[in-house]
PDB file of C-alpha atoms in Angstrom:
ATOM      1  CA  UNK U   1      29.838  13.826  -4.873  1.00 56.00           C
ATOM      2  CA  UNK U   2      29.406  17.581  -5.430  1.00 73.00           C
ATOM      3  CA  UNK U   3      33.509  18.957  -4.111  1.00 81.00           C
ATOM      4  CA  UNK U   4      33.361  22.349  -6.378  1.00 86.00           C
ATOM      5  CA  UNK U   5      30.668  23.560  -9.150  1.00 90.00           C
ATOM      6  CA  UNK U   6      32.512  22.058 -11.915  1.00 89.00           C
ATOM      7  CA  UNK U   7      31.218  18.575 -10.089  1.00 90.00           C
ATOM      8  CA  UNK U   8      27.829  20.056 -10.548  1.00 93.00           C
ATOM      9  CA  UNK U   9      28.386  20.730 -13.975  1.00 94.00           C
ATOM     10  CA  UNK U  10      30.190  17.887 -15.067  1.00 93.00           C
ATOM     11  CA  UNK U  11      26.766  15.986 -13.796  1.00 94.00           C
ATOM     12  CA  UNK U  12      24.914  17.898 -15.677  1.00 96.00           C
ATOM     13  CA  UNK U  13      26.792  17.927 -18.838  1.00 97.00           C
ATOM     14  CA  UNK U  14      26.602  14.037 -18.595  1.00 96.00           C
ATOM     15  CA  UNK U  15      22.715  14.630 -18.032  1.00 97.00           C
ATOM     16  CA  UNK U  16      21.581  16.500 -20.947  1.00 97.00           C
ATOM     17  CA  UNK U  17      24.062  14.852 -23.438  1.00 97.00           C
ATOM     18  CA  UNK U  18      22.394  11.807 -22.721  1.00 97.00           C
ATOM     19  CA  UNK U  19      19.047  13.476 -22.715  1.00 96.00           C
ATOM     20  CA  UNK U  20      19.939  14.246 -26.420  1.00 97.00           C
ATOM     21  CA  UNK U  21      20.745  10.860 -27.195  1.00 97.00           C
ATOM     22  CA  UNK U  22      24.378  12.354 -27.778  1.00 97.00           C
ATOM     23  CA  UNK U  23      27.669  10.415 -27.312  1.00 98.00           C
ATOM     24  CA  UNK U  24      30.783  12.160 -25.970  1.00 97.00           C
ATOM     25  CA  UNK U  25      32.490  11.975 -29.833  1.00 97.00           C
ATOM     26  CA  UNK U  26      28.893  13.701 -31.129  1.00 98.00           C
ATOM     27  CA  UNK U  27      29.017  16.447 -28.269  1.00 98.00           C
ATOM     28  CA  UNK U  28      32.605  17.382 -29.266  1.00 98.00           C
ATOM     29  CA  UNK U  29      31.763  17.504 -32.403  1.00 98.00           C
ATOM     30  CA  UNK U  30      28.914  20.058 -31.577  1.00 97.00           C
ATOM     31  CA  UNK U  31      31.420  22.410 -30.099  1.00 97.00           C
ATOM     32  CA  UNK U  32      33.919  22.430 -32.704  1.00 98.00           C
ATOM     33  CA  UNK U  33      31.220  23.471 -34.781  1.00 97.00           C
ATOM     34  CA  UNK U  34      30.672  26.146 -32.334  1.00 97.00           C
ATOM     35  CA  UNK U  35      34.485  27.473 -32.335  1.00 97.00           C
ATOM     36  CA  UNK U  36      35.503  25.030 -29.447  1.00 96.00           C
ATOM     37  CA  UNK U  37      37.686  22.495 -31.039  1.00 96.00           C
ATOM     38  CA  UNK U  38      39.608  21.695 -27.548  1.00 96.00           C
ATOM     39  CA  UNK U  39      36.432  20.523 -26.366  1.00 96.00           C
ATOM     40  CA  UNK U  40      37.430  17.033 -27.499  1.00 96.00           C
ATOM     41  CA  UNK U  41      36.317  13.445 -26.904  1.00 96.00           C
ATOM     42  CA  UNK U  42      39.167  13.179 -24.342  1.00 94.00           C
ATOM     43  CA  UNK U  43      38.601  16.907 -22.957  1.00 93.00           C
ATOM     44  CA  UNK U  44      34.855  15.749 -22.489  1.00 95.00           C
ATOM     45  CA  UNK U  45      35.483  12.632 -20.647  1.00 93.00           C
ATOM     46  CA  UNK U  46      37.822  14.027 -17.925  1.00 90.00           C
ATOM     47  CA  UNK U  47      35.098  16.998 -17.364  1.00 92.00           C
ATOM     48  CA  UNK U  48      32.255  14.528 -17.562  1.00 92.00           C
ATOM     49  CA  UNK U  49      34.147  11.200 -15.018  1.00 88.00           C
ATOM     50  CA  UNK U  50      35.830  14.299 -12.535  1.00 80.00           C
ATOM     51  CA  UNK U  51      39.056  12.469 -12.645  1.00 76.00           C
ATOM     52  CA  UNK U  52      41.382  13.525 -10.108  1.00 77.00           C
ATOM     53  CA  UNK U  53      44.967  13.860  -9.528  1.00 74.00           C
ATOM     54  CA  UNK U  54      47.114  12.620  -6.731  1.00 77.00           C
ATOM     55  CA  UNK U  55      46.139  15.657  -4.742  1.00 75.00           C
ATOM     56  CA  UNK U  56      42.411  14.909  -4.980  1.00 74.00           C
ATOM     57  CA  UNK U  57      41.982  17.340  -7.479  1.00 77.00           C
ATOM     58  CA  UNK U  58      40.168  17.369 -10.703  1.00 78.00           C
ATOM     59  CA  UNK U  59      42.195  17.070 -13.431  1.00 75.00           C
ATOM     60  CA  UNK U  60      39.927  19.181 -15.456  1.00 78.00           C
ATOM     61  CA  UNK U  61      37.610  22.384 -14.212  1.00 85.00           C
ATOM     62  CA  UNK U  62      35.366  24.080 -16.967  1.00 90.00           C
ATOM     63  CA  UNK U  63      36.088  27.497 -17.608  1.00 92.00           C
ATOM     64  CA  UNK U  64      33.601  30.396 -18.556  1.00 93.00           C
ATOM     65  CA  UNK U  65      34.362  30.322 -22.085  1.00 96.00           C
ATOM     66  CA  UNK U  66      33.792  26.646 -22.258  1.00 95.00           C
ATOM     67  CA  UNK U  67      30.543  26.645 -20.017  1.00 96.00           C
ATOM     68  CA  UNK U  68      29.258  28.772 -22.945  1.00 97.00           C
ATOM     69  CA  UNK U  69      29.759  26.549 -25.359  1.00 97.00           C
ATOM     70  CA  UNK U  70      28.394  23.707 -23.701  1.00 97.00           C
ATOM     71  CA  UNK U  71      25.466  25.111 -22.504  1.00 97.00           C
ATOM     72  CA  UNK U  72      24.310  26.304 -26.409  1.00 98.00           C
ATOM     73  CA  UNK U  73      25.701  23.176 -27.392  1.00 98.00           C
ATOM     74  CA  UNK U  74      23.174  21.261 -25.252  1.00 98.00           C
ATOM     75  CA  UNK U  75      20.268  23.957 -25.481  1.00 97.00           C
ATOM     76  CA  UNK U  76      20.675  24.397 -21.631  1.00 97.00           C
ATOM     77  CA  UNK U  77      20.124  27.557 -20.011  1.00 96.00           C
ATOM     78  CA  UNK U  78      23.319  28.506 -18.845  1.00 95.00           C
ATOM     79  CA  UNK U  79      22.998  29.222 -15.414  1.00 95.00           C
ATOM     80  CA  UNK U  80      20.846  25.629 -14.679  1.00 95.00           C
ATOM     81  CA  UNK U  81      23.864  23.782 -15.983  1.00 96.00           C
ATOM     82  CA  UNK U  82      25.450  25.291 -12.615  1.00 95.00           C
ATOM     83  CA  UNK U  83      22.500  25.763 -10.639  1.00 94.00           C
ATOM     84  CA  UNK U  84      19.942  22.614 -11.524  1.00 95.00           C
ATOM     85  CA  UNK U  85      17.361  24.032 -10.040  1.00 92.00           C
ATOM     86  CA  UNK U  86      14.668  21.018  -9.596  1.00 91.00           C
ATOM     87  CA  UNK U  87      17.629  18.751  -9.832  1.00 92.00           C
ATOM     88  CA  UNK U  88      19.576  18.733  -6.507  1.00 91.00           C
ATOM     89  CA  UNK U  89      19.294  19.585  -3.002  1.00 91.00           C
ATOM     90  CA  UNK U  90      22.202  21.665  -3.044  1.00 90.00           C
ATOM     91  CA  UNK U  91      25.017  23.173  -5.025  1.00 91.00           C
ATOM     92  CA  UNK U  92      28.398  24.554  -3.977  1.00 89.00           C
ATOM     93  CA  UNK U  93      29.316  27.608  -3.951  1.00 86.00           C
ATOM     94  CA  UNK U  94      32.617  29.308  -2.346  1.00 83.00           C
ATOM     95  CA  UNK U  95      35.204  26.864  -1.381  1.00 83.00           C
ATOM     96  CA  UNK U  96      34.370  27.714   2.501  1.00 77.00           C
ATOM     97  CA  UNK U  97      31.000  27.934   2.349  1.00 81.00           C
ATOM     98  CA  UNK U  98      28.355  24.690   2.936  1.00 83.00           C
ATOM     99  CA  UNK U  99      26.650  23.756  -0.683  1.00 86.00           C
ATOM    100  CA  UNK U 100      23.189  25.736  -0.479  1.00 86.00           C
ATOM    101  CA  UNK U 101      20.292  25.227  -2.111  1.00 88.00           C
ATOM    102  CA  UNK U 102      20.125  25.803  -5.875  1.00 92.00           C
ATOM    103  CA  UNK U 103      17.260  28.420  -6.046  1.00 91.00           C
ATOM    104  CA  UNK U 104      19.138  30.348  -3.290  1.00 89.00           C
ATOM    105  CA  UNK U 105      22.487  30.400  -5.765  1.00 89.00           C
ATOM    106  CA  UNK U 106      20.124  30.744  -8.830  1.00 91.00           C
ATOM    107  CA  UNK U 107      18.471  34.222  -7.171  1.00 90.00           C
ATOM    108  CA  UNK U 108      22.034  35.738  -5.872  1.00 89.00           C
ATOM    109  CA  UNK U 109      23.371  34.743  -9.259  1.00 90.00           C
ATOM    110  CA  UNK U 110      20.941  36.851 -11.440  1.00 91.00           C
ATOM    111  CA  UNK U 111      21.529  39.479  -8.826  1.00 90.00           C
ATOM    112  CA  UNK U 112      17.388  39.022  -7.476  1.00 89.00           C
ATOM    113  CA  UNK U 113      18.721  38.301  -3.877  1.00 87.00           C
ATOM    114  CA  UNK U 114      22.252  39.940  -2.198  1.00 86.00           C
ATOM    115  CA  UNK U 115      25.008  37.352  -1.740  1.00 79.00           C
ATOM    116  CA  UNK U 116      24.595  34.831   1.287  1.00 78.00           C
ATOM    117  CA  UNK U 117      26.158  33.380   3.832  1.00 80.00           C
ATOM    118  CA  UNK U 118      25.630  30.319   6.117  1.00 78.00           C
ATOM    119  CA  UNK U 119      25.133  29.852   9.616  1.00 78.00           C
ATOM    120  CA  UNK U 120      26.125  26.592  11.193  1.00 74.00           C
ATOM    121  CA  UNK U 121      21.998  25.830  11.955  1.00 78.00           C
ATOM    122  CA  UNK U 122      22.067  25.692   8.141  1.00 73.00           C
ATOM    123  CA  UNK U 123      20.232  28.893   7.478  1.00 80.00           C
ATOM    124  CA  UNK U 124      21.273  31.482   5.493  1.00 79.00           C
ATOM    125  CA  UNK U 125      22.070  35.493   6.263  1.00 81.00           C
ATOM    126  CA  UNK U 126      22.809  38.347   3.776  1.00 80.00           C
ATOM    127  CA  UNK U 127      26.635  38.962   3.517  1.00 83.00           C
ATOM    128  CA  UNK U 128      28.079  42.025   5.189  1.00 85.00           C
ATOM    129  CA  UNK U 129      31.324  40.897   5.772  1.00 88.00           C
ATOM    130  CA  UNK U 130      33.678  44.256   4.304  1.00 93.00           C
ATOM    131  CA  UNK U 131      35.640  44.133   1.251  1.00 93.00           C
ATOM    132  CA  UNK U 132      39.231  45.419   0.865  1.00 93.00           C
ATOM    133  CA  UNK U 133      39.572  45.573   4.999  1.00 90.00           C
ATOM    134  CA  UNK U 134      37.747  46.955   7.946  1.00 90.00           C
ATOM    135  CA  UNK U 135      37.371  50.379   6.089  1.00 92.00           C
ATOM    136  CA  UNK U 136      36.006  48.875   2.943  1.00 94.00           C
ATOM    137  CA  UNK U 137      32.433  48.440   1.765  1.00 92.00           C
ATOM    138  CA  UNK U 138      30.041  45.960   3.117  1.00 91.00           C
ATOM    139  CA  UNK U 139      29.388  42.831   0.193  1.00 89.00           C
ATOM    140  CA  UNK U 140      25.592  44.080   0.255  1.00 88.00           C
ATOM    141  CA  UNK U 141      26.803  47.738   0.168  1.00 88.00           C
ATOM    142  CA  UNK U 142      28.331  47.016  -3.365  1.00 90.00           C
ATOM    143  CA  UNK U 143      25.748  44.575  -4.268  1.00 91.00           C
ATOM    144  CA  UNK U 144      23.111  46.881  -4.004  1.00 87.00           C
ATOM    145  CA  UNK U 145      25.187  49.767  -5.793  1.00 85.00           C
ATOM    146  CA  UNK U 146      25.733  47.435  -8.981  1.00 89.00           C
ATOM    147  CA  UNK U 147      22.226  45.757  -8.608  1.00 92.00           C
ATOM    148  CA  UNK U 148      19.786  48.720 -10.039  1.00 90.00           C
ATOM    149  CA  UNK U 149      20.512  47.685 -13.507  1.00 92.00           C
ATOM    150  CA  UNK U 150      19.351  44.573 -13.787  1.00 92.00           C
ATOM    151  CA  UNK U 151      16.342  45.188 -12.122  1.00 92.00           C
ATOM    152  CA  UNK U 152      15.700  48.102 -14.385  1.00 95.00           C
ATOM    153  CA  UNK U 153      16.981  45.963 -17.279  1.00 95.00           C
ATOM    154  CA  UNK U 154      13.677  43.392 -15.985  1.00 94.00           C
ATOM    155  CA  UNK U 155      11.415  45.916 -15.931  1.00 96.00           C
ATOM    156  CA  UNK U 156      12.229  47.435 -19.652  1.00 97.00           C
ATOM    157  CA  UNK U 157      12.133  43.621 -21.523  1.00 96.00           C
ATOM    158  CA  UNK U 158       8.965  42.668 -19.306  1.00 97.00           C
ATOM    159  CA  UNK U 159       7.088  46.085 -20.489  1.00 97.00           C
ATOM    160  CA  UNK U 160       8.880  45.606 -24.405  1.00 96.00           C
ATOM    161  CA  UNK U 161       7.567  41.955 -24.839  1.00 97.00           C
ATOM    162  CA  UNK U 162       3.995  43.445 -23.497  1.00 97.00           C
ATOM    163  CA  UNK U 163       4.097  46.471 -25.930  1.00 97.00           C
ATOM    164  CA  UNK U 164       5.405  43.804 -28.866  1.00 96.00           C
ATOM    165  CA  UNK U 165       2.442  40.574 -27.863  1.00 97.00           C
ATOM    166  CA  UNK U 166      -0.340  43.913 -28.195  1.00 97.00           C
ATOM    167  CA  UNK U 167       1.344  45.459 -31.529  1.00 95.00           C
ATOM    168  CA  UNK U 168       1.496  41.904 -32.832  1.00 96.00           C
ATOM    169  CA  UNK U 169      -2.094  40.973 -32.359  1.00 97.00           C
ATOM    170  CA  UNK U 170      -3.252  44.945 -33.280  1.00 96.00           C
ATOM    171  CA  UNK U 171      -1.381  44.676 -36.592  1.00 96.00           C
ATOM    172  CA  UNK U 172      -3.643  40.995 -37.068  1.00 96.00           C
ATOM    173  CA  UNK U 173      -6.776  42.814 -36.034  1.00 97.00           C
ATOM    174  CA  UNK U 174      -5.917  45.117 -38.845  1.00 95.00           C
ATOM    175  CA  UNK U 175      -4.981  43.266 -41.419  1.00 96.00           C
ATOM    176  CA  UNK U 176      -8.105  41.515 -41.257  1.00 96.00           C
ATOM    177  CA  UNK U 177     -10.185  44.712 -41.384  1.00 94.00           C
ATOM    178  CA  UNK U 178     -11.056  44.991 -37.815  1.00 95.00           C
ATOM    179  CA  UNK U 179      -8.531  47.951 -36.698  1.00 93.00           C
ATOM    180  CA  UNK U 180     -12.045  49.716 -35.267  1.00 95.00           C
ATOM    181  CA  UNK U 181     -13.340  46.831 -33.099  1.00 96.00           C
ATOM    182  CA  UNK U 182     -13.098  46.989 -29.532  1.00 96.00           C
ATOM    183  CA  UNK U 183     -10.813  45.000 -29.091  1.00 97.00           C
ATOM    184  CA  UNK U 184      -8.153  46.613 -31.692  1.00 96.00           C
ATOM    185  CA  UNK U 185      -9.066  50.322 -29.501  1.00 96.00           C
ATOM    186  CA  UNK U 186      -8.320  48.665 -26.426  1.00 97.00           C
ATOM    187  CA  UNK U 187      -5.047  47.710 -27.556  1.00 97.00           C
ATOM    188  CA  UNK U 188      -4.098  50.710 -28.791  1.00 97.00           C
ATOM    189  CA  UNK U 189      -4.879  51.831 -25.326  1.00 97.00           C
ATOM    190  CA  UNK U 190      -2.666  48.689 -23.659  1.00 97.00           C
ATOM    191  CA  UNK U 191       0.214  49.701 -26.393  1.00 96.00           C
ATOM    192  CA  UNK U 192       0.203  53.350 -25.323  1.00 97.00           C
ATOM    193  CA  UNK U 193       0.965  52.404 -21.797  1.00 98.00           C
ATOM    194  CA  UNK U 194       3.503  49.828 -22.227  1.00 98.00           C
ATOM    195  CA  UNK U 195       5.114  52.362 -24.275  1.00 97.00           C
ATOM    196  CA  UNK U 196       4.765  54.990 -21.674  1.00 98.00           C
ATOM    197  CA  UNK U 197       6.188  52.537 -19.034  1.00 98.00           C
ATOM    198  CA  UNK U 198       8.952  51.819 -21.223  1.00 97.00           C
ATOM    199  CA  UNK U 199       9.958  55.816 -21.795  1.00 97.00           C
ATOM    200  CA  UNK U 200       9.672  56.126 -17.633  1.00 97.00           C
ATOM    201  CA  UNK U 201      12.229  53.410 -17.573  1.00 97.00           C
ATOM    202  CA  UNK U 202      14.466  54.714 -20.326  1.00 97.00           C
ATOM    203  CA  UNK U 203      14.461  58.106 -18.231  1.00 97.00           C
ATOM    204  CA  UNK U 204      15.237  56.675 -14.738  1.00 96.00           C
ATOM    205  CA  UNK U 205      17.651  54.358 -16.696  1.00 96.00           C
ATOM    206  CA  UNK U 206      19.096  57.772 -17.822  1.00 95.00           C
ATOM    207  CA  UNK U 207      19.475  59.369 -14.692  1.00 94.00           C
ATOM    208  CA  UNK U 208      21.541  57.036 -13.486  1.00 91.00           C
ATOM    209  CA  UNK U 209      23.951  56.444 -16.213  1.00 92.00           C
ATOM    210  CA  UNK U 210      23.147  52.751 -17.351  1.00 93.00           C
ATOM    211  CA  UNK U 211      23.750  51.993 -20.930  1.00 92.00           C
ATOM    212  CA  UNK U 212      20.357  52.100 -22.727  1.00 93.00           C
ATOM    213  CA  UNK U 213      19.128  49.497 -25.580  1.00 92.00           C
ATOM    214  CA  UNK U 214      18.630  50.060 -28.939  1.00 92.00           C
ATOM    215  CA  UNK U 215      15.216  50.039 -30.701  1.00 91.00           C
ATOM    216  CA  UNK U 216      14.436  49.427 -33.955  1.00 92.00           C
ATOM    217  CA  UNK U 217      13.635  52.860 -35.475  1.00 92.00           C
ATOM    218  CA  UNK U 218       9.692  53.412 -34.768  1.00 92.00           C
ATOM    219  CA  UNK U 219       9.701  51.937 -31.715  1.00 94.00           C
ATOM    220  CA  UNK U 220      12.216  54.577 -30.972  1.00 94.00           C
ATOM    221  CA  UNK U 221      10.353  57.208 -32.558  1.00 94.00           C
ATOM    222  CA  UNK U 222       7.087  56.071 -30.647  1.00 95.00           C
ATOM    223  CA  UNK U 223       9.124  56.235 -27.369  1.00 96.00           C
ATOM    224  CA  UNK U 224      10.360  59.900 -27.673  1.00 96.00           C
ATOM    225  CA  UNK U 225       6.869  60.835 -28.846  1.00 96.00           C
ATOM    226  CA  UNK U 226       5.512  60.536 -25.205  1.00 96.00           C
ATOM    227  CA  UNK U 227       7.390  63.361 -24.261  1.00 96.00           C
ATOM    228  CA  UNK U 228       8.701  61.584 -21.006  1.00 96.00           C
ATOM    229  CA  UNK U 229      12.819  61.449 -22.251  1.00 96.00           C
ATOM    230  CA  UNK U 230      14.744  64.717 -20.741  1.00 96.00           C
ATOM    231  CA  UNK U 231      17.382  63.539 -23.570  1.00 94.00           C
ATOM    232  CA  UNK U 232      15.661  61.783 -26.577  1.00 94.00           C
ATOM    233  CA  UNK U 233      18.494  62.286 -28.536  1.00 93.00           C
ATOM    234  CA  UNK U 234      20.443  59.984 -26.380  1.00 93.00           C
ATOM    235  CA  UNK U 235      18.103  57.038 -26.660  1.00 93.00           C
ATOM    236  CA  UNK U 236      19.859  54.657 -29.640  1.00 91.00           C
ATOM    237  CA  UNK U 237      18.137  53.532 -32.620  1.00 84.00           C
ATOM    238  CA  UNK U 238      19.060  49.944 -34.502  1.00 78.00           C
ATOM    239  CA  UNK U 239      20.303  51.128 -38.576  1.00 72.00           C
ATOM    240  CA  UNK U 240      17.935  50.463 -41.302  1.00 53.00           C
ATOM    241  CA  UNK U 241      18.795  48.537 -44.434  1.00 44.00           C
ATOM    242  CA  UNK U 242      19.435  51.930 -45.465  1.00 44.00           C
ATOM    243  CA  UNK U 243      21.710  53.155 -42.816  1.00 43.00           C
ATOM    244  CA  UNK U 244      23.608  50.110 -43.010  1.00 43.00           C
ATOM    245  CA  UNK U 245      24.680  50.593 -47.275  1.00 38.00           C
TER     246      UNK U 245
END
């Protein structure tokens, strides 16, 4: 039974040990490699069994710092060890909420849908309940103000690992001596725009004061050559070997 998400976790801690072929005395080992030498054999069986106290409650939740561990420890992605999406019907969320459906915590989790809220039918509504009291901002209000940069964030690695798949296979074309096919000038051409898309998004990422990425130092150079960056002083570079002695 699924009471709180450290249920949901504990199941699925259980889940991909055993997947592994792990026992509870091999996981723990695991995370004391990792740092986490609390995470014992003991530890591990009261998260894994849920056992509770007098009171009903579980005599041991997972905290962040743990659910880190575990989750490299198992090679899980972190947030499917709390959402197992393609697992279960439903997850818990809030203590006063009913459990909804995983993809539905997954998305408001990774910040791709506002936080919800369910109606008794069972179907779910964006949260606009206010925060702080009546004269306090709506939940979507301050979702939506915090939101931007993750969705910028999205945009910037999707375009990076485009530019980096067409520099990878245009450095291959050339190594083999075909840097003036047709296919080598049409990447250039696909390179050129992921690079462009990237500088757009370093700019807008810039106008509203998010924290911008480092590049290694060409790719930084290659950015601030397309003349789109107001500030191209402000965009970091990674050191060299150089930098770094």
């Amino acid at each position: 039974m699924h009471n709180s998400p450290s249920d949901v976790i504990a199941e699925q801690v259980r889940k991909h040990r055993k997947r592994l072929g792990l026992t509870r005395e091999q996981l723990a080992e695991e995370c004391a490699r990792l740092g986490a030498d609390h995470l014992t054999f003991a530890a591990l069986t009261n998260i894994e069994t849920g056992r509770r106290d007098r009171d009903g409650r579980r005599r041991r939740e997972v905290t962040v710092d743990e659910l880190e561990v575990l989750a490299h420890a198992l090679a899980v992605p972190l947030l499917l060890l709390i959402f197992p999406v393609g697992d279960l019907d439903r997850v818990p969320t809030i203590p006063l909420e009913p459990a909804v459906h995983p993809r539905m915590a997954w998305k408001s989790a990774t910040g791709a849908e506002p936080p919800v809220r369910m109606h008794s039918d069972g179907k779910p509504y964006a949260d606009r309940s206010t925060i702080g009291g009546p004269n306090g901002p709506t939940r979507l209000e301050a979702w939506r103000a915090v939101v931007r940069p993750i969705e910028l964030y999205q945009q910037l690695s999707d375009e990076t690992d485009l530019m980096i798949k067409a520099n990878g296979r245009l450095t291959h074309l050339e190594q083999v001596k075909q840097g003036d096919s047709t296919e080598a000038q049409h990447l250039r051409k696909v390179r050129e725009h992921h690079l462009t898309e990237m500088a757009r998004l370093i700019e807008t990422m810039m106008d509203s004061g998010i924290r911008l990425p480092s590049y290694d130092p060409q790719t930084a150079r290659e950015i601030i050559e397309t003349g789109l960056l107001t500030h191209p002083d402000a965009l970091p570079s990674l050191p060299t070997f150089a930098e770094d002695a």
